[in-house]
PDB file of C-alpha atoms in Angstrom:
ATOM      1  CA  UNK Y  23      25.083 -39.619  51.815  1.00 44.00           C
ATOM      2  CA  UNK Y  24      23.266 -38.978  48.560  1.00 51.00           C
ATOM      3  CA  UNK Y  25      21.479 -35.998  50.106  1.00 53.00           C
ATOM      4  CA  UNK Y  26      24.812 -34.206  50.260  1.00 58.00           C
ATOM      5  CA  UNK Y  27      25.828 -34.764  46.651  1.00 70.00           C
ATOM      6  CA  UNK Y  28      26.032 -31.897  44.185  1.00 74.00           C
ATOM      7  CA  UNK Y  29      23.685 -33.691  41.768  1.00 70.00           C
ATOM      8  CA  UNK Y  30      20.998 -33.882  44.443  1.00 72.00           C
ATOM      9  CA  UNK Y  31      21.062 -30.169  45.251  1.00 74.00           C
ATOM     10  CA  UNK Y  32      21.344 -29.190  41.589  1.00 74.00           C
ATOM     11  CA  UNK Y  33      18.168 -31.198  40.961  1.00 72.00           C
ATOM     12  CA  UNK Y  34      16.494 -29.474  43.932  1.00 72.00           C
ATOM     13  CA  UNK Y  35      17.398 -26.075  42.483  1.00 72.00           C
ATOM     14  CA  UNK Y  36      16.149 -27.054  39.033  1.00 70.00           C
ATOM     15  CA  UNK Y  37      12.792 -28.260  40.359  1.00 70.00           C
ATOM     16  CA  UNK Y  38      12.270 -25.118  42.449  1.00 68.00           C
ATOM     17  CA  UNK Y  39      13.146 -22.952  39.432  1.00 66.00           C
ATOM     18  CA  UNK Y  40      10.729 -24.901  37.214  1.00 63.00           C
ATOM     19  CA  UNK Y  41       7.979 -24.501  39.828  1.00 65.00           C
ATOM     20  CA  UNK Y  42       8.601 -20.753  40.058  1.00 61.00           C
ATOM     21  CA  UNK Y  43       8.505 -20.321  36.286  1.00 57.00           C
ATOM     22  CA  UNK Y  44       5.396 -22.464  35.886  1.00 58.00           C
ATOM     23  CA  UNK Y  45       3.755 -20.958  38.952  1.00 62.00           C
ATOM     24  CA  UNK Y  46       2.830 -17.850  36.986  1.00 64.00           C
ATOM     25  CA  UNK Y  47       0.201 -19.774  35.027  1.00 68.00           C
ATOM     26  CA  UNK Y  48      -1.127 -21.369  38.196  1.00 72.00           C
ATOM     27  CA  UNK Y  49      -1.352 -18.024  39.976  1.00 75.00           C
ATOM     28  CA  UNK Y  50      -3.459 -16.586  37.146  1.00 77.00           C
ATOM     29  CA  UNK Y  51      -5.810 -19.584  37.075  1.00 78.00           C
ATOM     30  CA  UNK Y  52      -6.250 -19.569  40.856  1.00 80.00           C
ATOM     31  CA  UNK Y  53      -6.888 -15.823  40.908  1.00 82.00           C
ATOM     32  CA  UNK Y  54      -9.442 -16.062  38.080  1.00 81.00           C
ATOM     33  CA  UNK Y  55     -11.319 -18.903  39.769  1.00 84.00           C
ATOM     34  CA  UNK Y  56     -11.378 -17.216  43.198  1.00 86.00           C
ATOM     35  CA  UNK Y  57     -12.150 -13.659  42.108  1.00 82.00           C
ATOM     36  CA  UNK Y  58     -15.904 -14.098  42.717  1.00 80.00           C
ATOM     37  CA  UNK Y  59     -15.490 -15.300  46.295  1.00 85.00           C
ATOM     38  CA  UNK Y  60     -16.048 -13.047  49.308  1.00 83.00           C
ATOM     39  CA  UNK Y  61     -12.776 -11.505  50.546  1.00 80.00           C
ATOM     40  CA  UNK Y  62     -12.688 -13.763  53.614  1.00 80.00           C
ATOM     41  CA  UNK Y  63     -12.952 -16.907  51.477  1.00 86.00           C
ATOM     42  CA  UNK Y  64     -10.451 -15.904  48.806  1.00 85.00           C
ATOM     43  CA  UNK Y  65      -7.451 -17.020  50.845  1.00 83.00           C
ATOM     44  CA  UNK Y  66      -9.156 -20.334  51.675  1.00 87.00           C
ATOM     45  CA  UNK Y  67      -9.936 -20.905  48.004  1.00 87.00           C
ATOM     46  CA  UNK Y  68      -6.332 -20.169  47.054  1.00 84.00           C
ATOM     47  CA  UNK Y  69      -4.904 -22.492  49.709  1.00 85.00           C
ATOM     48  CA  UNK Y  70      -7.320 -25.388  49.076  1.00 86.00           C
ATOM     49  CA  UNK Y  71      -7.044 -25.081  45.297  1.00 84.00           C
ATOM     50  CA  UNK Y  72      -3.252 -24.950  45.424  1.00 80.00           C
ATOM     51  CA  UNK Y  73      -3.042 -27.921  47.810  1.00 83.00           C
ATOM     52  CA  UNK Y  74      -5.332 -30.044  45.633  1.00 83.00           C
ATOM     53  CA  UNK Y  75      -3.432 -29.101  42.479  1.00 77.00           C
ATOM     54  CA  UNK Y  76      -0.073 -29.920  44.091  1.00 76.00           C
ATOM     55  CA  UNK Y  77      -1.271 -33.363  45.250  1.00 80.00           C
ATOM     56  CA  UNK Y  78      -2.556 -34.189  41.764  1.00 78.00           C
ATOM     57  CA  UNK Y  79       0.707 -33.006  40.214  1.00 73.00           C
ATOM     58  CA  UNK Y  80       2.709 -35.375  42.437  1.00 73.00           C
ATOM     59  CA  UNK Y  81       0.480 -38.251  41.279  1.00 76.00           C
ATOM     60  CA  UNK Y  82       0.912 -37.211  37.660  1.00 73.00           C
ATOM     61  CA  UNK Y  83       4.699 -37.410  37.913  1.00 68.00           C
ATOM     62  CA  UNK Y  84       4.581 -41.214  37.995  1.00 65.00           C
ATOM     63  CA  UNK Y  85       2.566 -41.299  34.771  1.00 69.00           C
ATOM     64  CA  UNK Y  86       4.091 -38.316  32.942  1.00 61.00           C
ATOM     65  CA  UNK Y  87       5.894 -40.188  30.163  1.00 54.00           C
ATOM     66  CA  UNK Y  88       2.978 -42.529  29.507  1.00 63.00           C
ATOM     67  CA  UNK Y  89       0.426 -39.690  29.498  1.00 63.00           C
ATOM     68  CA  UNK Y  90       2.379 -37.579  27.032  1.00 59.00           C
ATOM     69  CA  UNK Y  91       2.571 -40.469  24.568  1.00 68.00           C
ATOM     70  CA  UNK Y  92      -1.191 -41.105  24.508  1.00 78.00           C
ATOM     71  CA  UNK Y  93      -2.682 -39.733  21.264  1.00 86.00           C
ATOM     72  CA  UNK Y  94      -5.590 -37.274  21.497  1.00 86.00           C
ATOM     73  CA  UNK Y  95      -5.113 -36.720  25.256  1.00 80.00           C
ATOM     74  CA  UNK Y  96      -3.670 -33.235  24.749  1.00 80.00           C
ATOM     75  CA  UNK Y  97      -6.396 -32.430  22.206  1.00 87.00           C
ATOM     76  CA  UNK Y  98      -9.072 -33.269  24.759  1.00 84.00           C
ATOM     77  CA  UNK Y  99      -7.176 -31.368  27.448  1.00 80.00           C
ATOM     78  CA  UNK Y 100      -6.833 -28.357  25.160  1.00 84.00           C
ATOM     79  CA  UNK Y 101     -10.585 -28.266  24.486  1.00 89.00           C
ATOM     80  CA  UNK Y 102     -11.245 -28.513  28.230  1.00 84.00           C
ATOM     81  CA  UNK Y 103      -8.812 -25.691  28.943  1.00 82.00           C
ATOM     82  CA  UNK Y 104     -10.468 -23.471  26.301  1.00 89.00           C
ATOM     83  CA  UNK Y 105     -13.840 -24.131  27.927  1.00 88.00           C
ATOM     84  CA  UNK Y 106     -12.432 -23.171  31.345  1.00 82.00           C
ATOM     85  CA  UNK Y 107     -10.932 -20.003  29.854  1.00 84.00           C
ATOM     86  CA  UNK Y 108     -14.254 -18.990  28.273  1.00 89.00           C
ATOM     87  CA  UNK Y 109     -16.078 -19.712  31.525  1.00 83.00           C
ATOM     88  CA  UNK Y 110     -13.646 -17.593  33.523  1.00 79.00           C
ATOM     89  CA  UNK Y 111     -13.765 -14.650  31.110  1.00 80.00           C
ATOM     90  CA  UNK Y 112     -17.527 -14.221  31.652  1.00 80.00           C
ATOM     91  CA  UNK Y 113     -18.547 -12.041  34.609  1.00 69.00           C
ATOM     92  CA  UNK Y 114     -20.576 -13.856  37.223  1.00 61.00           C
ATOM     93  CA  UNK Y 115     -24.325 -13.342  37.194  1.00 56.00           C
ATOM     94  CA  UNK Y 116     -25.635 -12.143  40.517  1.00 46.00           C
ATOM     95  CA  UNK Y 117     -28.961 -14.006  40.179  1.00 42.00           C
ATOM     96  CA  UNK Y 118     -27.297 -17.310  39.420  1.00 42.00           C
ATOM     97  CA  UNK Y 119     -25.583 -17.263  42.825  1.00 40.00           C
ATOM     98  CA  UNK Y 120     -28.478 -15.969  44.906  1.00 41.00           C
ATOM     99  CA  UNK Y 121     -29.360 -19.448  46.196  1.00 47.00           C
ATOM    100  CA  UNK Y 122     -25.813 -20.788  46.429  1.00 40.00           C
ATOM    101  CA  UNK Y 123     -24.228 -21.029  49.843  1.00 52.00           C
ATOM    102  CA  UNK Y 124     -20.784 -19.426  50.278  1.00 51.00           C
ATOM    103  CA  UNK Y 125     -19.270 -22.854  50.940  1.00 57.00           C
ATOM    104  CA  UNK Y 126     -20.632 -24.148  47.620  1.00 66.00           C
ATOM    105  CA  UNK Y 127     -19.072 -21.219  45.756  1.00 80.00           C
ATOM    106  CA  UNK Y 128     -15.786 -21.896  47.545  1.00 84.00           C
ATOM    107  CA  UNK Y 129     -15.660 -25.550  46.521  1.00 86.00           C
ATOM    108  CA  UNK Y 130     -16.757 -24.682  42.997  1.00 85.00           C
ATOM    109  CA  UNK Y 131     -13.745 -22.354  42.731  1.00 84.00           C
ATOM    110  CA  UNK Y 132     -11.456 -25.023  44.205  1.00 86.00           C
ATOM    111  CA  UNK Y 133     -12.692 -27.587  41.653  1.00 85.00           C
ATOM    112  CA  UNK Y 134     -12.072 -25.133  38.803  1.00 83.00           C
ATOM    113  CA  UNK Y 135      -8.507 -24.569  40.032  1.00 80.00           C
ATOM    114  CA  UNK Y 136      -7.778 -28.282  40.322  1.00 81.00           C
ATOM    115  CA  UNK Y 137      -9.243 -29.208  36.908  1.00 81.00           C
ATOM    116  CA  UNK Y 138      -7.414 -26.379  35.126  1.00 78.00           C
ATOM    117  CA  UNK Y 139      -4.113 -27.172  36.858  1.00 75.00           C
ATOM    118  CA  UNK Y 140      -4.529 -30.875  36.102  1.00 73.00           C
ATOM    119  CA  UNK Y 141      -4.871 -30.147  32.385  1.00 72.00           C
ATOM    120  CA  UNK Y 142      -1.998 -27.643  32.372  1.00 69.00           C
ATOM    121  CA  UNK Y 143       0.295 -29.923  34.384  1.00 67.00           C
ATOM    122  CA  UNK Y 144       0.577 -32.690  31.783  1.00 63.00           C
ATOM    123  CA  UNK Y 145       3.517 -30.918  30.143  1.00 58.00           C
ATOM    124  CA  UNK Y 146       4.865 -29.362  33.329  1.00 62.00           C
ATOM    125  CA  UNK Y 147       5.367 -32.617  35.211  1.00 65.00           C
ATOM    126  CA  UNK Y 148       7.643 -33.935  32.478  1.00 59.00           C
ATOM    127  CA  UNK Y 149      10.111 -31.113  33.105  1.00 58.00           C
ATOM    128  CA  UNK Y 150      10.024 -31.757  36.846  1.00 64.00           C
ATOM    129  CA  UNK Y 151      10.438 -35.521  36.372  1.00 60.00           C
ATOM    130  CA  UNK Y 152      13.414 -34.925  34.092  1.00 58.00           C
ATOM    131  CA  UNK Y 153      15.091 -32.711  36.682  1.00 61.00           C
ATOM    132  CA  UNK Y 154      14.498 -35.275  39.433  1.00 64.00           C
ATOM    133  CA  UNK Y 155      15.829 -38.109  37.271  1.00 58.00           C
ATOM    134  CA  UNK Y 156      19.228 -36.420  37.060  1.00 56.00           C
ATOM    135  CA  UNK Y 157      19.731 -36.941  40.792  1.00 57.00           C
ATOM    136  CA  UNK Y 158      19.449 -40.727  40.614  1.00 56.00           C
ATOM    137  CA  UNK Y 159      17.563 -41.970  43.673  1.00 54.00           C
ATOM    138  CA  UNK Y 160      15.077 -40.053  45.851  1.00 53.00           C
ATOM    139  CA  UNK Y 161      13.222 -38.820  42.764  1.00 62.00           C
ATOM    140  CA  UNK Y 162       9.793 -38.785  44.444  1.00 65.00           C
ATOM    141  CA  UNK Y 163      11.223 -36.976  47.462  1.00 72.00           C
ATOM    142  CA  UNK Y 164      12.743 -34.355  45.184  1.00 70.00           C
ATOM    143  CA  UNK Y 165       9.466 -33.803  43.366  1.00 66.00           C
ATOM    144  CA  UNK Y 166       7.467 -33.454  46.581  1.00 71.00           C
ATOM    145  CA  UNK Y 167      10.103 -31.172  48.109  1.00 71.00           C
ATOM    146  CA  UNK Y 168      10.192 -28.915  45.069  1.00 68.00           C
ATOM    147  CA  UNK Y 169       6.404 -28.674  44.870  1.00 68.00           C
ATOM    148  CA  UNK Y 170       6.075 -27.934  48.589  1.00 71.00           C
ATOM    149  CA  UNK Y 171       8.596 -25.116  48.238  1.00 69.00           C
ATOM    150  CA  UNK Y 172       6.567 -23.697  45.344  1.00 69.00           C
ATOM    151  CA  UNK Y 173       3.308 -23.514  47.344  1.00 71.00           C
ATOM    152  CA  UNK Y 174       4.001 -20.180  49.111  1.00 75.00           C
ATOM    153  CA  UNK Y 175       5.220 -18.729  45.805  1.00 72.00           C
ATOM    154  CA  UNK Y 176       1.997 -19.683  44.001  1.00 73.00           C
ATOM    155  CA  UNK Y 177      -0.218 -18.578  46.912  1.00 74.00           C
ATOM    156  CA  UNK Y 178       1.509 -15.189  47.147  1.00 78.00           C
ATOM    157  CA  UNK Y 179       1.383 -14.770  43.365  1.00 77.00           C
ATOM    158  CA  UNK Y 180      -2.350 -15.541  43.326  1.00 79.00           C
ATOM    159  CA  UNK Y 181      -3.079 -12.918  45.959  1.00 79.00           C
ATOM    160  CA  UNK Y 182      -1.100 -10.313  44.029  1.00 83.00           C
ATOM    161  CA  UNK Y 183      -2.946 -11.143  40.799  1.00 78.00           C
ATOM    162  CA  UNK Y 184      -6.295 -10.931  42.632  1.00 81.00           C
ATOM    163  CA  UNK Y 185      -5.496  -7.431  43.869  1.00 82.00           C
ATOM    164  CA  UNK Y 186      -4.465  -6.386  40.369  1.00 83.00           C
ATOM    165  CA  UNK Y 187      -7.694  -7.841  38.941  1.00 79.00           C
ATOM    166  CA  UNK Y 188      -9.758  -5.747  41.336  1.00 80.00           C
ATOM    167  CA  UNK Y 189      -7.945  -2.646  40.128  1.00 86.00           C
ATOM    168  CA  UNK Y 190      -7.494  -3.555  36.447  1.00 86.00           C
ATOM    169  CA  UNK Y 191     -10.387  -5.800  35.209  1.00 82.00           C
ATOM    170  CA  UNK Y 192      -8.710  -6.246  31.797  1.00 87.00           C
ATOM    171  CA  UNK Y 193      -6.269  -8.627  33.488  1.00 83.00           C
ATOM    172  CA  UNK Y 194      -9.135 -11.128  33.717  1.00 83.00           C
ATOM    173  CA  UNK Y 195      -9.451 -11.151  29.922  1.00 88.00           C
ATOM    174  CA  UNK Y 196      -5.699 -11.538  29.438  1.00 86.00           C
ATOM    175  CA  UNK Y 197      -5.623 -14.348  32.006  1.00 82.00           C
ATOM    176  CA  UNK Y 198      -8.391 -16.241  30.228  1.00 86.00           C
ATOM    177  CA  UNK Y 199      -6.586 -15.760  26.902  1.00 89.00           C
ATOM    178  CA  UNK Y 200      -3.442 -17.175  28.532  1.00 84.00           C
ATOM    179  CA  UNK Y 201      -5.348 -20.418  29.124  1.00 81.00           C
ATOM    180  CA  UNK Y 202      -6.326 -20.413  25.443  1.00 88.00           C
ATOM    181  CA  UNK Y 203      -2.672 -19.885  24.488  1.00 90.00           C
ATOM    182  CA  UNK Y 204      -1.596 -22.865  26.612  1.00 82.00           C
ATOM    183  CA  UNK Y 205      -4.446 -24.934  25.157  1.00 85.00           C
ATOM    184  CA  UNK Y 206      -3.301 -24.169  21.612  1.00 89.00           C
ATOM    185  CA  UNK Y 207       0.265 -25.228  22.413  1.00 85.00           C
ATOM    186  CA  UNK Y 208      -0.967 -28.448  24.039  1.00 82.00           C
ATOM    187  CA  UNK Y 209      -3.093 -29.393  21.057  1.00 88.00           C
ATOM    188  CA  UNK Y 210      -0.273 -28.648  18.605  1.00 89.00           C
ATOM    189  CA  UNK Y 211       2.100 -31.001  20.474  1.00 82.00           C
ATOM    190  CA  UNK Y 212      -0.363 -33.908  20.685  1.00 85.00           C
ATOM    191  CA  UNK Y 213       1.145 -37.108  19.208  1.00 85.00           C
ATOM    192  CA  UNK Y 214      -1.907 -37.501  16.966  1.00 88.00           C
ATOM    193  CA  UNK Y 215      -1.169 -34.147  15.317  1.00 86.00           C
ATOM    194  CA  UNK Y 216       2.442 -34.942  14.412  1.00 79.00           C
ATOM    195  CA  UNK Y 217       2.823 -35.312  10.659  1.00 79.00           C
ATOM    196  CA  UNK Y 218      -0.433 -33.482   9.975  1.00 86.00           C
ATOM    197  CA  UNK Y 219       1.019 -29.985  10.471  1.00 85.00           C
ATOM    198  CA  UNK Y 220       4.546 -28.641   9.872  1.00 86.00           C
ATOM    199  CA  UNK Y 221       6.876 -28.917  12.850  1.00 84.00           C
ATOM    200  CA  UNK Y 222       7.987 -25.352  13.438  1.00 87.00           C
ATOM    201  CA  UNK Y 223       7.896 -22.713  16.142  1.00 86.00           C
ATOM    202  CA  UNK Y 224       5.891 -20.460  13.836  1.00 91.00           C
ATOM    203  CA  UNK Y 225       3.103 -23.022  13.634  1.00 91.00           C
ATOM    204  CA  UNK Y 226       3.273 -23.695  17.369  1.00 88.00           C
ATOM    205  CA  UNK Y 227       2.958 -20.008  18.235  1.00 91.00           C
ATOM    206  CA  UNK Y 228       0.279 -19.562  15.580  1.00 94.00           C
ATOM    207  CA  UNK Y 229      -1.782 -22.377  17.094  1.00 93.00           C
ATOM    208  CA  UNK Y 230      -1.275 -20.917  20.561  1.00 91.00           C
ATOM    209  CA  UNK Y 231      -2.410 -17.490  19.347  1.00 96.00           C
ATOM    210  CA  UNK Y 232      -5.450 -19.077  17.704  1.00 96.00           C
ATOM    211  CA  UNK Y 233      -6.368 -20.686  21.030  1.00 94.00           C
ATOM    212  CA  UNK Y 234      -6.094 -17.350  22.824  1.00 94.00           C
ATOM    213  CA  UNK Y 235      -8.225 -15.583  20.199  1.00 97.00           C
ATOM    214  CA  UNK Y 236     -10.794 -18.407  20.279  1.00 96.00           C
ATOM    215  CA  UNK Y 237     -11.265 -17.973  24.031  1.00 94.00           C
ATOM    216  CA  UNK Y 238     -11.670 -14.217  23.560  1.00 95.00           C
ATOM    217  CA  UNK Y 239     -14.128 -14.604  20.673  1.00 95.00           C
ATOM    218  CA  UNK Y 240     -16.270 -17.225  22.400  1.00 95.00           C
ATOM    219  CA  UNK Y 241     -16.279 -15.189  25.588  1.00 92.00           C
ATOM    220  CA  UNK Y 242     -17.432 -12.055  23.753  1.00 91.00           C
ATOM    221  CA  UNK Y 243     -20.133 -13.955  21.836  1.00 93.00           C
ATOM    222  CA  UNK Y 244     -21.535 -15.584  24.965  1.00 91.00           C
ATOM    223  CA  UNK Y 245     -21.388 -12.273  26.832  1.00 88.00           C
ATOM    224  CA  UNK Y 246     -23.299 -10.535  24.035  1.00 88.00           C
ATOM    225  CA  UNK Y 247     -25.956 -13.272  24.059  1.00 89.00           C
ATOM    226  CA  UNK Y 248     -26.255 -13.005  27.834  1.00 85.00           C
ATOM    227  CA  UNK Y 249     -26.720  -9.240  27.630  1.00 83.00           C
ATOM    228  CA  UNK Y 250     -29.296  -9.625  24.865  1.00 85.00           C
ATOM    229  CA  UNK Y 251     -31.259 -12.170  26.906  1.00 80.00           C
ATOM    230  CA  UNK Y 252     -31.114  -9.931  29.985  1.00 73.00           C
ATOM    231  CA  UNK Y 253     -32.394  -6.953  27.997  1.00 73.00           C
ATOM    232  CA  UNK Y 254     -35.280  -8.927  26.456  1.00 65.00           C
TER     233      UNK Y 254
END
């Protein structure tokens, strides 16, 4: 009975712990994407976005090692994540949504959640796959089980972050900068970058900080241009 072995349950614990630790990023992304939805649709956006992200993460597990070895993939993903961060840091324009049905806004938020989580999950799935591998067989079952357990944690975390955002708007800016930080780390660890920059934690953190500051700077520039256009 392999389900009763210590290795199996150790792997289960490791996967759940990884999901909890990585769920913080997901909660921020989900909350940022759903903050513009009506209160009644926020929970739906969180649930649908989380479900879609979890399904894609399970699929990614099978290709984790191959994906991480593809040059330039993380660079492209990092650029995409910076773009998502800049987009989320900008307040929504009321006029731009005047002709959009609530259901369209809901699915737009869900798509943003899924795309952002897909980009961020490239590194995360490797840790989960490694934990599942230690248990021998039933690796896919372990991955699915661990991700299912993490769903209520991510959903609850997203709702908490949303409430905090309503009370403290600066959290939105910090959340968007967090995406830039993750993007910088991703781009630094791309196989195509190895050998071009020194391999050190200082450089990794410096690149991550540069990504966070880039999101902030681009967001402020675009916001200033939007305000100037509105005033004209």
